[in-house]
Coordinates of C-alpha atoms in Angstrom, one line a residue:
X46 CA 7.1 -2.1 1.6
X47 CA 4.0 -2.2 0.6
X48 CA 2.9 -5.7 -0.3
X49 CA -0.2 -6.2 -2.6
X50 CA -3.6 -8.1 -1.2
X51 CA -3.6 -11.9 -1.0
X52 CA -5.4 -13.3 -4.0
X53 CA -8.5 -15.7 -4.8
X54 CA -6.3 -17.2 -8.2
X55 CA -6.2 -13.9 -9.4
X56 CA -4.2 -11.1 -8.3
X57 CA -5.5 -8.0 -7.0
X58 CA -7.4 -7.3 -10.1
X59 CA -9.9 -10.2 -9.1
X60 CA -11.3 -10.9 -12.5
X61 CA -8.9 -13.4 -13.8
X62 CA -10.9 -16.3 -13.8
X63 CA -12.9 -16.9 -17.1
X64 CA -17.0 -16.8 -16.0
X65 CA -18.9 -19.9 -16.7
X66 CA -21.7 -19.9 -19.4
X67 CA -24.4 -19.6 -16.6
X68 CA -22.7 -16.6 -14.8
X69 CA -24.6 -13.8 -14.0
X70 CA -23.3 -10.0 -13.3
X71 CA -24.3 -8.1 -10.4
X72 CA -26.6 -5.9 -12.8
X73 CA -28.3 -9.4 -13.8
X74 CA -27.1 -9.6 -17.1
X75 CA -26.0 -13.1 -18.2
X76 CA -22.3 -13.5 -19.0
X77 CA -20.9 -16.2 -21.4
X78 CA -17.5 -17.6 -21.6
X79 CA -17.6 -16.6 -25.2
X80 CA -18.7 -13.0 -24.3
X81 CA -15.6 -13.2 -21.8
X82 CA -13.5 -14.4 -24.3
X83 CA -14.3 -11.5 -26.5
X84 CA -12.9 -8.9 -23.6
X85 CA -9.5 -9.9 -24.4
X86 CA -7.4 -8.8 -27.4
X87 CA -6.3 -11.1 -29.8
X88 CA -9.0 -13.0 -31.0
X89 CA -12.2 -14.9 -29.4
X90 CA -10.3 -17.6 -27.9
X91 CA -7.6 -16.9 -25.0
X92 CA -4.0 -18.0 -25.4
X93 CA -2.5 -18.0 -22.2
X94 CA 1.4 -18.2 -22.4
X95 CA 2.0 -18.7 -18.8
X96 CA 5.6 -19.0 -17.9
X97 CA 6.7 -17.8 -21.4
X98 CA 5.7 -14.2 -20.4
X99 CA 6.8 -14.4 -16.8
X100 CA 10.6 -13.5 -17.7
X101 CA 9.6 -10.3 -19.3
X102 CA 6.7 -9.5 -16.5
X103 CA 9.1 -10.4 -13.2
X104 CA 12.1 -9.0 -15.2
X105 CA 10.1 -5.7 -15.7
X106 CA 9.1 -5.6 -12.1
X107 CA 12.5 -6.3 -10.6
X108 CA 14.5 -3.6 -12.4
X109 CA 11.6 -1.2 -11.9
X110 CA 12.3 -1.8 -8.0
X111 CA 15.9 -1.9 -7.9
X112 CA 15.9 1.7 -9.7
X113 CA 13.2 3.2 -7.4
X114 CA 13.2 1.9 -4.2
X115 CA 16.7 2.9 -2.9
X116 CA 16.4 6.2 -4.9
X117 CA 13.3 6.8 -2.8
X118 CA 14.8 6.1 0.6
X119 CA 17.5 8.5 0.0
X120 CA 15.8 11.2 -1.0
X121 CA 15.8 12.8 2.3
X122 CA 19.6 13.0 2.1
X123 CA 19.2 14.3 -1.6
X124 CA 17.4 17.1 -0.8
X125 CA 19.0 18.3 2.5
X126 CA 22.5 17.8 1.1
X127 CA 22.3 19.0 -2.5
X128 CA 19.3 21.0 -2.6
X129 CA 20.1 22.4 1.0
X130 CA 16.5 22.0 2.0
X131 CA 16.0 22.5 5.6
X132 CA 15.0 19.3 7.7
X133 CA 11.4 20.4 8.2
X134 CA 11.0 21.4 4.4
X135 CA 12.5 18.0 3.5
X136 CA 10.3 16.1 5.6
X137 CA 6.7 17.9 4.6
X138 CA 8.1 17.7 1.0
X139 CA 8.8 13.8 0.9
X140 CA 5.7 13.3 2.9
X141 CA 3.6 15.3 0.3
X142 CA 5.7 13.0 -2.5
X143 CA 5.0 9.8 -0.8
X144 CA 1.0 10.6 -0.1
X145 CA 0.9 11.7 -3.8
X146 CA 2.4 8.7 -5.0
X147 CA 0.3 6.6 -3.0
X148 CA -2.8 8.4 -4.3
X149 CA -1.8 8.1 -7.9
X150 CA -2.1 4.3 -7.5
X151 CA -5.7 4.9 -6.9
X152 CA -5.9 7.0 -10.0
X153 CA -4.3 4.5 -11.8
X154 CA -6.5 1.6 -10.7
X155 CA -9.6 3.5 -11.7
X156 CA -7.7 4.3 -15.0
X157 CA -6.9 0.7 -15.7
X158 CA -10.5 -0.5 -14.7
X159 CA -12.4 2.1 -16.4
X160 CA -10.3 3.0 -19.8
X161 CA -6.8 1.6 -20.2
X162 CA -6.5 -1.8 -19.2
X163 CA -3.7 -3.2 -17.3
X164 CA -1.1 -3.5 -20.1
X165 CA -1.3 0.2 -21.1
X166 CA -1.5 1.2 -17.8
X167 CA 1.8 -0.5 -16.6
X168 CA 3.4 0.8 -19.8
X169 CA 2.6 4.2 -19.4
X170 CA 3.7 3.8 -16.0
X171 CA 7.1 2.6 -16.9
X172 CA 7.8 5.5 -19.6
X173 CA 6.7 8.0 -17.1
X174 CA 9.0 6.5 -14.3
X175 CA 12.0 6.2 -16.8
X176 CA 11.6 10.0 -17.8
X177 CA 11.3 10.8 -14.3
X178 CA 14.4 9.0 -13.6
X179 CA 16.4 10.9 -16.2
X180 CA 15.2 14.4 -15.3
X181 CA 16.0 13.4 -11.4
X182 CA 19.7 12.3 -12.9
X183 CA 19.9 15.7 -14.8
X184 CA 19.1 17.8 -11.5
X185 CA 22.5 16.0 -10.1
X186 CA 24.5 15.9 -13.2
X187 CA 24.0 19.3 -14.5
X188 CA 25.4 22.0 -12.4
X189 CA 22.7 24.7 -12.9
X190 CA 20.0 22.2 -12.0
X191 CA 21.0 22.5 -8.3
X192 CA 22.5 24.9 -5.8
X193 CA 26.3 25.3 -5.6
X194 CA 28.2 23.3 -3.0
X195 CA 28.1 25.2 0.3
X196 CA 31.7 25.8 0.1
X197 CA 31.4 27.4 -3.2
X198 CA 28.6 29.4 -1.6
X199 CA 31.0 30.7 1.0
X200 CA 33.7 31.6 -1.4
X201 CA 31.3 33.7 -3.4
X202 CA 30.0 35.5 -0.5
X203 CA 33.5 36.3 1.0
X204 CA 32.6 34.8 4.7
X205 CA 32.0 31.8 6.6
X206 CA 29.3 30.9 4.1
X207 CA 25.8 30.0 4.2
X208 CA 24.8 27.4 1.9
X209 CA 22.5 28.7 -0.8
X210 CA 19.2 27.3 -1.5
X211 CA 17.8 26.5 -4.8
X212 CA 16.1 28.9 -7.2
X213 CA 12.5 28.4 -8.3
X214 CA 13.7 27.1 -11.7
X215 CA 15.6 24.3 -10.0
X216 CA 12.7 23.4 -7.7
X217 CA 10.6 23.6 -10.8
X218 CA 12.9 20.8 -12.6
X219 CA 13.0 18.7 -9.3
X220 CA 9.3 18.9 -9.0
X221 CA 8.8 17.8 -12.9
X222 CA 11.1 14.8 -12.2
X223 CA 8.9 14.0 -8.9
X224 CA 5.6 14.6 -11.0
X225 CA 6.7 11.8 -13.7
X226 CA 7.8 9.4 -11.2
X227 CA 4.5 9.7 -9.4
X228 CA 2.9 9.1 -12.4
X229 CA 4.8 6.1 -13.2
X230 CA 4.1 4.5 -9.8
X231 CA 0.3 5.2 -10.5
X232 CA 0.6 3.3 -13.3
X233 CA 2.8 0.3 -12.1
X234 CA 2.1 -0.3 -8.5
X235 CA -1.5 -1.4 -8.7
X236 CA -1.4 -3.2 -12.2
X237 CA 2.0 -4.8 -12.3
X238 CA 0.8 -7.9 -9.9
X239 CA -2.8 -8.6 -11.3
X240 CA -1.2 -8.3 -14.7
X241 CA 1.4 -11.1 -13.8
X242 CA -1.3 -13.2 -12.8
X243 CA -3.5 -12.5 -16.1
X244 CA -0.9 -14.5 -17.9
X245 CA -2.3 -17.8 -16.4
X246 CA -5.5 -19.9 -17.2
X247 CA -7.1 -20.0 -13.8
X248 CA -9.6 -22.6 -15.0
X249 CA -6.7 -25.2 -15.2
X250 CA -5.1 -26.6 -12.2
X251 CA -1.8 -26.3 -13.9
X252 CA -2.7 -22.5 -14.3
X253 CA -3.6 -22.2 -10.8
X254 CA -0.4 -23.8 -9.6
X255 CA 1.6 -21.2 -12.1
X256 CA -0.4 -18.4 -10.3
X257 CA 0.8 -19.5 -7.0
X258 CA 4.4 -20.0 -8.2
X259 CA 4.3 -16.6 -9.9
X260 CA 3.3 -14.8 -6.5
X261 CA 6.5 -16.8 -4.8
X262 CA 8.9 -15.5 -7.3
X263 CA 7.4 -12.0 -7.4
X264 CA 7.9 -11.5 -3.6
X265 CA 11.3 -13.3 -3.9
X266 CA 12.5 -11.0 -6.5
X267 CA 10.7 -8.0 -4.4
X268 CA 12.8 -8.8 -1.6
X269 CA 16.3 -9.2 -3.6
X270 CA 15.4 -5.8 -5.2
X271 CA 14.9 -4.3 -1.9
X272 CA 17.9 -5.4 -0.4
X273 CA 20.3 -4.5 -3.5
X274 CA 18.5 -1.0 -3.7
X275 CA 18.8 -0.2 -0.2
X276 CA 22.6 -1.0 0.2
X277 CA 24.6 -0.9 -3.1
X278 CA 22.5 1.8 -5.0
X279 CA 22.2 3.9 -2.0
X280 CA 25.9 3.5 -1.2
X281 CA 26.9 4.5 -4.7
X282 CA 24.7 7.8 -4.2
X283 CA 25.8 8.9 -1.0
X284 CA 29.4 8.1 -1.2
X285 CA 30.6 8.0 -4.9
X286 CA 28.3 10.5 -6.6
X287 CA 24.4 11.4 -7.1
X288 CA 24.5 11.5 -10.7
X289 CA 26.0 8.4 -11.0
X290 CA 23.8 6.8 -8.4
X291 CA 20.8 8.3 -10.3
X292 CA 22.3 7.2 -13.8
X293 CA 22.3 3.5 -12.5
X294 CA 18.6 3.9 -11.4
X295 CA 17.4 5.5 -14.8
X296 CA 19.4 2.7 -16.5
X297 CA 17.8 0.0 -14.5
X298 CA 14.4 1.3 -15.1
X299 CA 15.5 1.5 -18.9
X300 CA 16.1 -2.3 -18.7
X301 CA 12.8 -2.6 -17.1
X302 CA 10.8 -0.9 -20.0
X303 CA 12.7 -2.8 -22.6
X304 CA 11.7 -6.3 -20.8
X305 CA 8.1 -5.3 -20.7
X306 CA 8.0 -4.5 -24.1
X307 CA 10.1 -7.2 -25.5
X308 CA 7.1 -9.5 -24.0
X309 CA 4.2 -7.4 -25.6
X310 CA 3.4 -10.6 -28.1
X311 CA 3.0 -12.7 -25.6
X312 CA 0.6 -11.0 -23.1
X313 CA -3.0 -11.6 -22.4
X314 CA -4.5 -8.4 -22.2
X315 CA -7.5 -7.9 -20.5
X316 CA -10.0 -5.0 -21.5
X317 CA -11.2 -2.8 -19.0
X318 CA -14.8 -3.5 -17.7
X319 CA -15.6 -0.4 -15.9
X320 CA -15.8 0.9 -12.2
X321 CA -17.4 -1.2 -9.8
X322 CA -18.3 1.9 -7.6
X323 CA -21.2 2.5 -10.0
X324 CA -23.4 -0.3 -8.2
X325 CA -22.5 1.4 -4.8
X326 CA -23.5 4.7 -6.3
X327 CA -26.5 3.5 -7.3
X328 CA -27.6 1.8 -4.3
X329 CA -27.0 5.4 -2.6
X330 CA -29.3 7.2 -4.9
X331 CA -31.9 4.4 -4.7
X332 CA -32.0 4.8 -1.0
X333 CA -32.1 8.7 -1.1
X334 CA -35.1 8.6 -3.9
X335 CA -37.1 6.2 -1.8
X336 CA -36.2 7.7 1.6
X337 CA -39.9 8.5 2.2
X338 CA -40.7 4.8 1.6
X339 CA -41.9 3.0 4.9
X340 CA -39.6 0.0 5.3
X341 CA -41.1 -3.3 7.0
X342 CA -40.9 -3.4 10.4
X343 CA -39.6 -6.7 10.3
X344 CA -37.3 -6.9 7.2
X345 CA -36.5 -10.5 5.5
X346 CA -34.6 -11.1 2.6
X347 CA -37.7 -12.4 0.8
X348 CA -39.1 -8.8 1.2
X349 CA -36.4 -7.0 -0.9
X350 CA -35.8 -7.2 -4.5
X351 CA -33.2 -10.1 -5.6
X352 CA -32.0 -10.9 -9.1
X353 CA -31.1 -14.4 -10.2
X354 CA -27.6 -14.9 -8.9
X355 CA -25.2 -18.2 -9.8
X356 CA -23.2 -19.4 -6.8
X357 CA -20.8 -22.0 -6.2
X358 CA -17.5 -23.0 -7.6
X359 CA -17.3 -21.6 -11.2
X360 CA -14.8 -18.9 -11.7
X361 CA -16.1 -15.6 -11.9
X362 CA -19.2 -16.0 -10.2
X363 CA -19.7 -13.8 -6.9
X364 CA -20.9 -15.3 -3.7
X365 CA -24.5 -14.4 -2.7
X366 CA -24.3 -12.4 0.3
X367 CA -26.9 -13.0 3.2
X368 CA -29.0 -9.8 4.6
X369 CA -27.6 -8.1 7.5
X370 CA -29.3 -5.3 9.7
X371 CA -26.7 -2.9 9.9
X372 CA -27.4 0.4 7.8
X373 CA -30.9 -0.4 7.3
X374 CA -31.7 2.9 5.6
X375 CA -29.7 1.5 2.5
X376 CA -32.4 -1.6 2.5
X377 CA -34.8 1.2 0.7
X378 CA -32.9 0.8 -2.2
X379 CA -34.1 -3.0 -2.5
X380 CA -37.8 -2.4 -1.5
X381 CA -40.1 -2.6 -4.5
X382 CA -43.0 0.0 -4.6
X383 CA -44.7 -0.7 -7.8
X384 CA -43.6 -4.0 -9.6
X385 CA -44.6 -3.0 -13.0
X386 CA -43.1 0.4 -13.3
X387 CA -39.8 -0.8 -11.5
X388 CA -39.1 -4.4 -12.9
X389 CA -38.5 -5.5 -16.5
X390 CA -40.1 -8.3 -18.3
X391 CA -36.7 -9.9 -17.9
X392 CA -37.1 -9.5 -14.4
X393 CA -34.4 -6.9 -13.9
X394 CA -34.6 -3.6 -12.6
X395 CA -35.9 -0.8 -15.6
X396 CA -34.0 2.0 -13.7
X397 CA -30.9 0.5 -11.7
X398 CA -30.9 4.2 -10.1
X399 CA -34.3 3.4 -8.6
X400 CA -34.0 -0.1 -7.8
X401 CA -31.1 -2.3 -6.6
X402 CA -30.9 -6.1 -5.9
X403 CA -29.9 -7.0 -2.0
X404 CA -26.8 -8.2 -3.5
X405 CA -26.1 -4.8 -4.4
X406 CA -27.2 -3.3 -0.9
X407 CA -25.1 -6.1 1.0
X408 CA -21.8 -5.3 -1.0
X409 CA -22.5 -1.4 0.0
X410 CA -22.7 -2.3 3.5
X411 CA -19.7 -4.4 3.6
X412 CA -17.5 -1.2 2.0
X413 CA -19.2 1.0 5.0
X414 CA -18.2 -1.6 7.6
X415 CA -14.4 -1.2 6.4
X416 CA -14.7 2.6 6.3
X417 CA -14.0 3.0 10.2
X418 CA -11.1 0.3 10.2
X419 CA -9.3 2.0 7.3
X420 CA -9.9 5.3 9.2
X421 CA -7.9 4.1 11.9
X422 CA -5.2 2.4 9.7
X423 CA -4.5 5.9 8.6
X424 CA -3.2 7.1 11.8
X425 CA -1.3 4.0 12.3
X426 CA 0.7 4.6 9.2
X427 CA 1.8 8.0 10.3
X428 CA 4.6 6.2 12.6
X429 CA 5.9 4.5 9.3
X430 CA 6.2 7.8 7.6
X431 CA 9.1 8.7 10.0
X432 CA 11.3 5.9 8.5
X433 CA 12.0 8.0 5.3
X434 CA 12.3 11.3 6.9
X435 CA 13.6 11.7 10.7
X436 CA 15.2 8.2 11.1
X437 CA 17.2 8.9 8.1
X438 CA 18.6 12.6 10.0
X439 CA 18.8 10.2 13.1
X440 CA 21.5 7.9 11.2
X441 CA 23.0 11.1 9.6
X442 CA 23.7 12.4 13.4
X443 CA 25.1 8.9 14.7
X444 CA 28.2 7.4 14.2
X445 CA 27.7 4.9 11.4
X446 CA 31.0 3.3 11.0
X447 CA 30.7 -0.5 11.3
X448 CA 34.1 -0.9 13.4
X449 CA 36.1 2.1 14.7
X450 CA 36.8 5.4 13.0
X451 CA 38.0 5.0 9.7
X452 CA 36.0 1.8 8.8
X453 CA 33.2 1.3 6.6
X454 CA 30.5 4.1 7.0
X455 CA 27.1 2.8 6.3
X456 CA 24.8 5.5 4.3
X457 CA 21.9 6.9 6.3
X458 CA 19.4 5.9 3.8
X459 CA 20.3 2.2 4.1
X460 CA 18.8 2.1 7.4
X461 CA 15.4 1.9 5.9
X462 CA 16.3 -1.9 4.8
X463 CA 16.1 -3.2 8.5
X464 CA 12.2 -3.1 8.6
X465 CA 12.1 -5.1 5.3
X466 CA 14.3 -7.6 6.9
X467 CA 12.7 -8.0 10.3
X468 CA 9.3 -8.6 8.2
X469 CA 11.0 -10.9 5.8
X470 CA 12.2 -12.9 8.7
X471 CA 9.3 -12.8 11.1
X472 CA 6.8 -14.1 8.6
X473 CA 8.1 -17.6 7.7
X474 CA 8.4 -17.8 11.6
X475 CA 4.8 -16.8 12.5
X476 CA 3.4 -19.0 9.7
X477 CA 5.2 -22.3 10.6
X478 CA 5.6 -21.5 14.4
X479 CA 3.0 -19.3 15.7
X480 CA 0.3 -20.2 13.6
X481 CA -0.1 -23.9 14.3
X482 CA 0.4 -23.1 18.3
X483 CA -2.6 -20.4 18.0
X484 CA -4.6 -22.7 16.1
X485 CA -4.5 -25.1 19.0
X486 CA -5.5 -22.5 21.5
X487 CA -8.3 -20.8 19.6
X488 CA -9.6 -23.7 17.1
X489 CA -9.5 -21.4 14.4
X490 CA -7.9 -22.5 11.3
X491 CA -5.8 -19.0 10.8
X492 CA -5.0 -19.1 14.3
X493 CA -6.1 -15.5 15.3
X494 CA -8.4 -13.3 13.2
X495 CA -7.1 -10.7 10.6
X496 CA -8.6 -8.0 12.7
X497 CA -6.5 -9.3 15.9
X498 CA -3.3 -9.6 13.8
X499 CA -3.9 -5.9 12.9
X500 CA -4.5 -4.7 16.4
X501 CA -1.2 -6.5 17.4
X502 CA 0.6 -4.4 14.6
X503 CA -0.9 -1.3 16.1
X504 CA 0.3 -2.0 19.5
X505 CA 3.8 -3.0 18.2
X506 CA 4.0 0.5 16.3
X507 CA 3.1 2.5 19.7
X508 CA 5.9 0.1 21.3
X509 CA 8.3 1.3 18.3
X510 CA 7.9 5.0 18.7
X511 CA 8.6 4.6 22.6
X512 CA 11.7 2.7 21.8
X513 CA 12.6 5.4 19.3
X514 CA 11.9 8.1 21.9
X515 CA 14.5 6.6 24.1
X516 CA 17.2 5.9 21.8
X517 CA 17.1 9.6 20.4
X518 CA 17.0 10.7 23.9
X519 CA 20.2 9.0 24.3
X520 CA 21.8 9.9 21.2
X521 CA 21.1 13.7 21.9
X522 CA 22.6 13.5 25.6
X523 CA 25.5 11.6 24.0
X524 CA 26.1 14.2 21.4
X525 CA 25.7 17.3 24.1
X526 CA 28.5 15.6 26.3
X527 CA 30.7 14.7 23.5
X528 CA 33.8 17.0 22.9
X529 CA 33.5 16.9 19.2
X530 CA 32.6 19.8 17.5
X531 CA 30.5 18.3 14.9
X532 CA 27.1 17.4 14.9
X533 CA 27.3 13.5 15.0
X534 CA 26.7 12.0 18.1
X535 CA 29.4 9.2 19.2
X536 CA 26.3 6.7 20.1
X537 CA 26.2 3.9 17.0
X538 CA 23.5 4.3 14.4
X539 CA 22.9 0.9 15.1
X540 CA 20.9 1.5 18.2
X541 CA 17.9 2.5 15.6
X542 CA 17.9 -0.9 14.5
X543 CA 15.2 -2.4 17.4
X544 CA 13.0 0.6 16.6
X545 CA 13.0 -0.4 13.0
X546 CA 12.7 -3.9 13.6
X547 CA 9.8 -3.2 15.8
X548 CA 8.0 -1.4 13.1
X549 CA 9.1 -4.4 10.5
X550 CA 7.3 -6.8 12.9
X551 CA 4.3 -4.2 13.1
X552 CA 4.2 -4.0 9.5
X553 CA 4.3 -7.8 9.3
X554 CA 1.2 -8.1 11.6
X555 CA -1.1 -5.1 10.6
X556 CA -0.1 -4.2 7.1
X557 CA 0.2 -7.8 5.6
X558 CA -3.2 -8.7 7.5
X559 CA -4.9 -5.6 6.2
X560 CA -4.1 -6.3 2.4
X561 CA -5.7 -9.8 3.0
X562 CA -8.7 -8.0 4.9
X563 CA -9.4 -5.6 2.5
X564 CA -9.4 -8.3 -0.1
X565 CA -11.6 -10.7 1.7
X566 CA -13.7 -8.3 3.0
X567 CA -14.4 -6.2 0.0
X568 CA -17.3 -7.8 -2.6
X569 CA -15.7 -10.0 -5.0
X570 CA -16.6 -7.9 -7.9
X571 CA -14.8 -4.9 -6.0
X572 CA -11.4 -6.5 -5.6
X573 CA -9.7 -4.4 -8.0
X574 CA -9.9 -1.6 -6.1
X575 CA -9.1 -3.2 -2.7
X576 CA -5.1 -3.0 -3.3
X577 CA -6.0 0.8 -3.7
X578 CA -7.9 1.3 -0.7
X579 CA -4.6 0.2 0.9
X580 CA -2.7 2.8 -0.8
X581 CA -5.3 5.6 -0.5
X582 CA -4.5 5.0 3.4
X583 CA -1.0 5.6 2.9
X584 CA -1.5 8.6 1.0
X585 CA -4.1 10.1 3.3
X586 CA -1.5 9.2 6.3
X587 CA 1.8 10.7 4.2
X588 CA -0.5 14.1 4.2
X589 CA -1.7 13.7 7.6
X590 CA 2.3 13.3 9.1
X591 CA 3.3 16.6 7.0
X592 CA 0.8 18.5 8.6
X593 CA 1.7 16.9 12.1
X594 CA 5.4 17.8 11.3
X595 CA 4.2 21.3 10.3
X596 CA 2.0 21.7 13.4
X597 CA 4.6 20.9 15.9
X598 CA 7.5 22.8 14.4
X599 CA 5.1 25.8 14.4
X600 CA 3.7 25.0 18.3
X601 CA 7.2 24.3 19.5
X602 CA 9.3 26.8 17.2
X603 CA 11.1 29.1 19.7
X604 CA 10.1 26.9 22.8
X605 CA 13.7 26.4 23.8
X606 CA 14.3 30.2 23.6
X607 CA 16.3 30.2 20.4
X608 CA 16.2 32.9 17.3
X609 CA 13.2 31.1 15.8
X610 CA 14.6 31.0 12.0
X611 CA 13.8 27.5 12.2
X612 CA 17.7 26.3 12.1
X613 CA 18.6 26.3 16.0
X614 CA 15.8 27.4 17.6
X615 CA 15.2 24.8 20.3
X616 CA 12.0 23.6 19.3
X617 CA 11.1 19.7 18.8
X618 CA 12.2 19.6 15.2
X619 CA 15.2 22.0 15.1
X620 CA 17.4 21.7 12.1
X621 CA 20.0 20.3 14.3
X622 CA 18.3 17.6 16.3
X623 CA 20.8 18.0 19.0
X624 CA 19.0 21.2 19.8
X625 CA 15.7 19.8 19.4
X626 CA 13.5 17.4 21.1
X627 CA 12.8 14.7 18.6
X628 CA 12.1 12.1 21.5
X629 CA 9.1 14.5 22.6
X630 CA 7.8 14.0 18.7
X631 CA 7.9 10.6 18.9
X632 CA 6.0 10.4 22.2
X633 CA 3.5 12.4 20.9
X634 CA 3.2 9.9 17.8
X635 CA 2.9 7.1 20.6
X636 CA 0.1 8.6 22.4
X637 CA -1.5 9.4 19.4
X638 CA -1.3 5.8 18.2
X639 CA -2.3 4.7 21.5
X640 CA -5.5 6.8 21.2
X641 CA -6.1 5.0 17.9
X642 CA -5.5 2.0 19.1
X643 CA -8.3 2.1 21.4
X644 CA -10.5 3.2 18.6
X645 CA -9.5 0.2 16.8
X646 CA -10.8 -1.9 19.3
X647 CA -14.0 -0.3 19.3
X648 CA -14.4 -0.7 15.5
X649 CA -13.2 -4.3 15.7
X650 CA -16.0 -5.1 18.3
X651 CA -18.7 -3.4 16.2
X652 CA -17.3 -5.1 13.0
X653 CA -18.9 -8.0 11.3
X654 CA -17.0 -10.1 8.9
X655 CA -18.7 -10.6 5.2
X656 CA -20.7 -13.7 5.2
X657 CA -22.1 -15.7 2.2
X658 CA -25.2 -17.8 1.8
X659 CA -23.0 -20.3 0.2
X660 CA -20.7 -20.6 3.4
X661 CA -21.8 -22.9 6.3
X662 CA -19.5 -21.3 8.7
X663 CA -20.4 -17.7 8.4
X664 CA -21.7 -18.0 11.9
X665 CA -18.3 -18.2 13.7
X666 CA -16.3 -16.3 11.0
X667 CA -14.2 -19.0 9.5
X668 CA -13.0 -17.9 6.2
X669 CA -11.7 -21.0 4.7
X670 CA -9.6 -20.7 1.7
X671 CA -10.5 -22.6 -1.7
X672 CA -8.0 -24.4 -3.4
X673 CA -6.9 -21.7 -5.6
X674 CA -6.5 -19.1 -2.7
X675 CA -2.9 -18.2 -1.5
X676 CA -2.1 -17.2 1.8
X677 CA 0.5 -14.3 1.5
X678 CA 2.5 -15.6 4.6
X679 CA 2.6 -18.8 2.7
X680 CA 4.2 -17.0 -0.4
X681 CA 6.9 -14.8 1.6
X682 CA 7.8 -17.9 3.6
X683 CA 8.2 -19.8 0.3
X684 CA 10.2 -16.7 -1.4
X685 CA 12.2 -16.4 2.0

């Protein structure tokens, strides 16, 4: 699960609150309420339909998640059982697929901000996902689009039979399905949440309450969709028929599209306003151009260029950031060398690529301060990448019966539900019990800081990998001594639950806090990309996990004296887990995570929380919510 960031009355987009008449853009241009209204299609006045549009928005998102989550969790089984991929190739392919999917959300966010707008981006994503699900269903339902079953291959070969791999054409069709699904996720994920919040008027009390309630319902339906998709749909795919299971997912995606377009006449559609990173690029260019300028020995705010800036409680007004002495080389972008040639009669820079305001410089510093924290979170996610690959394989080679032999057998893909369940149960407990206790100890409104919560999550991920290693070691040992000739160990697959629950708790601490951290620490005018930063970290992490799997396989292939063909070679990631050392792989991830945790501690100690000239509590980093802000934990606890 990748929860969207907490919001300040506005979803991940951050631009829902209509600017007041005296609001000033960061480039110095005044923005009137009428002009802001003119940026929305449908006339000069905004017509917020609020809850009238919610059945279509929430229904669209619920059916999309119902159709996609279970399918994504079960792809490891599909690739290895139907397309006869080796465990290694399937794991690398899914890491690339997951990484590209998350990276596509970054592209989708920029496309929405620059060209399409949220409505068109979500609409395009829905159609693309539906097409992808149809093609994926065809790969399972049309015999010529997937390899023949292993027994058929054996009969044709006249021997014991070795499973035939997929042809290039079959892999091309499968890749085409993945490409459409990736494109669809890139349009839906970054825009669906803020698009829903767009439908409420944030300038009114009822509108703000509507936004809060929308988030509660959003996460409640998300939880229901995850539970249903990870159980019922996966069961149909694994135990009834792959093409029937995929057909159900495609039908749910069709329902998602129908619901979304059925409400088209009710939606408020905010037009794209351009990339907020243009300001960062201008600061970098201006600082480089003025690299030879000698900065004052004692730089103060008064010695750097500032534009007239509106502050206070008006919606859409960006808080003025105070001067900080980190990354001082960027200060040169705000040094006025020649006022006549650089500053126009209106008091704004004549060339924004040569002179920037102190506000723009400090916003750029905010992003640079966040980068080291983001890099450590990339390594942290490597542990989570295993839940859809090798954890599924562990479950496949374990006893998945709820009772004795002959009882109900849980599909291996359904075990991915346990991290979500642990997160859902823990967050309300943390919000109602732990936070008040921590508040008494620390005196902080939030109990502990966001970075402290992220650090706890990282430590829990290391613990989860160590638990995973112990569980896998015991599973393999029992399989080796078992008289059964099958690969399945007599150990119950439910011994995987502790490690999955630990990962869920880790996610509750780190990933939930990380989304809030990006949203609160990014400059307000860049909150539309705050969620994309999280997704980009997930993307790079998936690629990193794929490279780690390939490197470990290459380094340990044949280490056990096997044939070295990648099947039963005795390497850590052997095709038969009973002949490999997956536990060593988990210990390696734990060691990397521990080193990364130490690096994170150094980054956290160095980090400075974003301040504001309008915030009297900046010195002790107390970031109190405004009345329209909604804490993510409050929403989850209300939904649960």
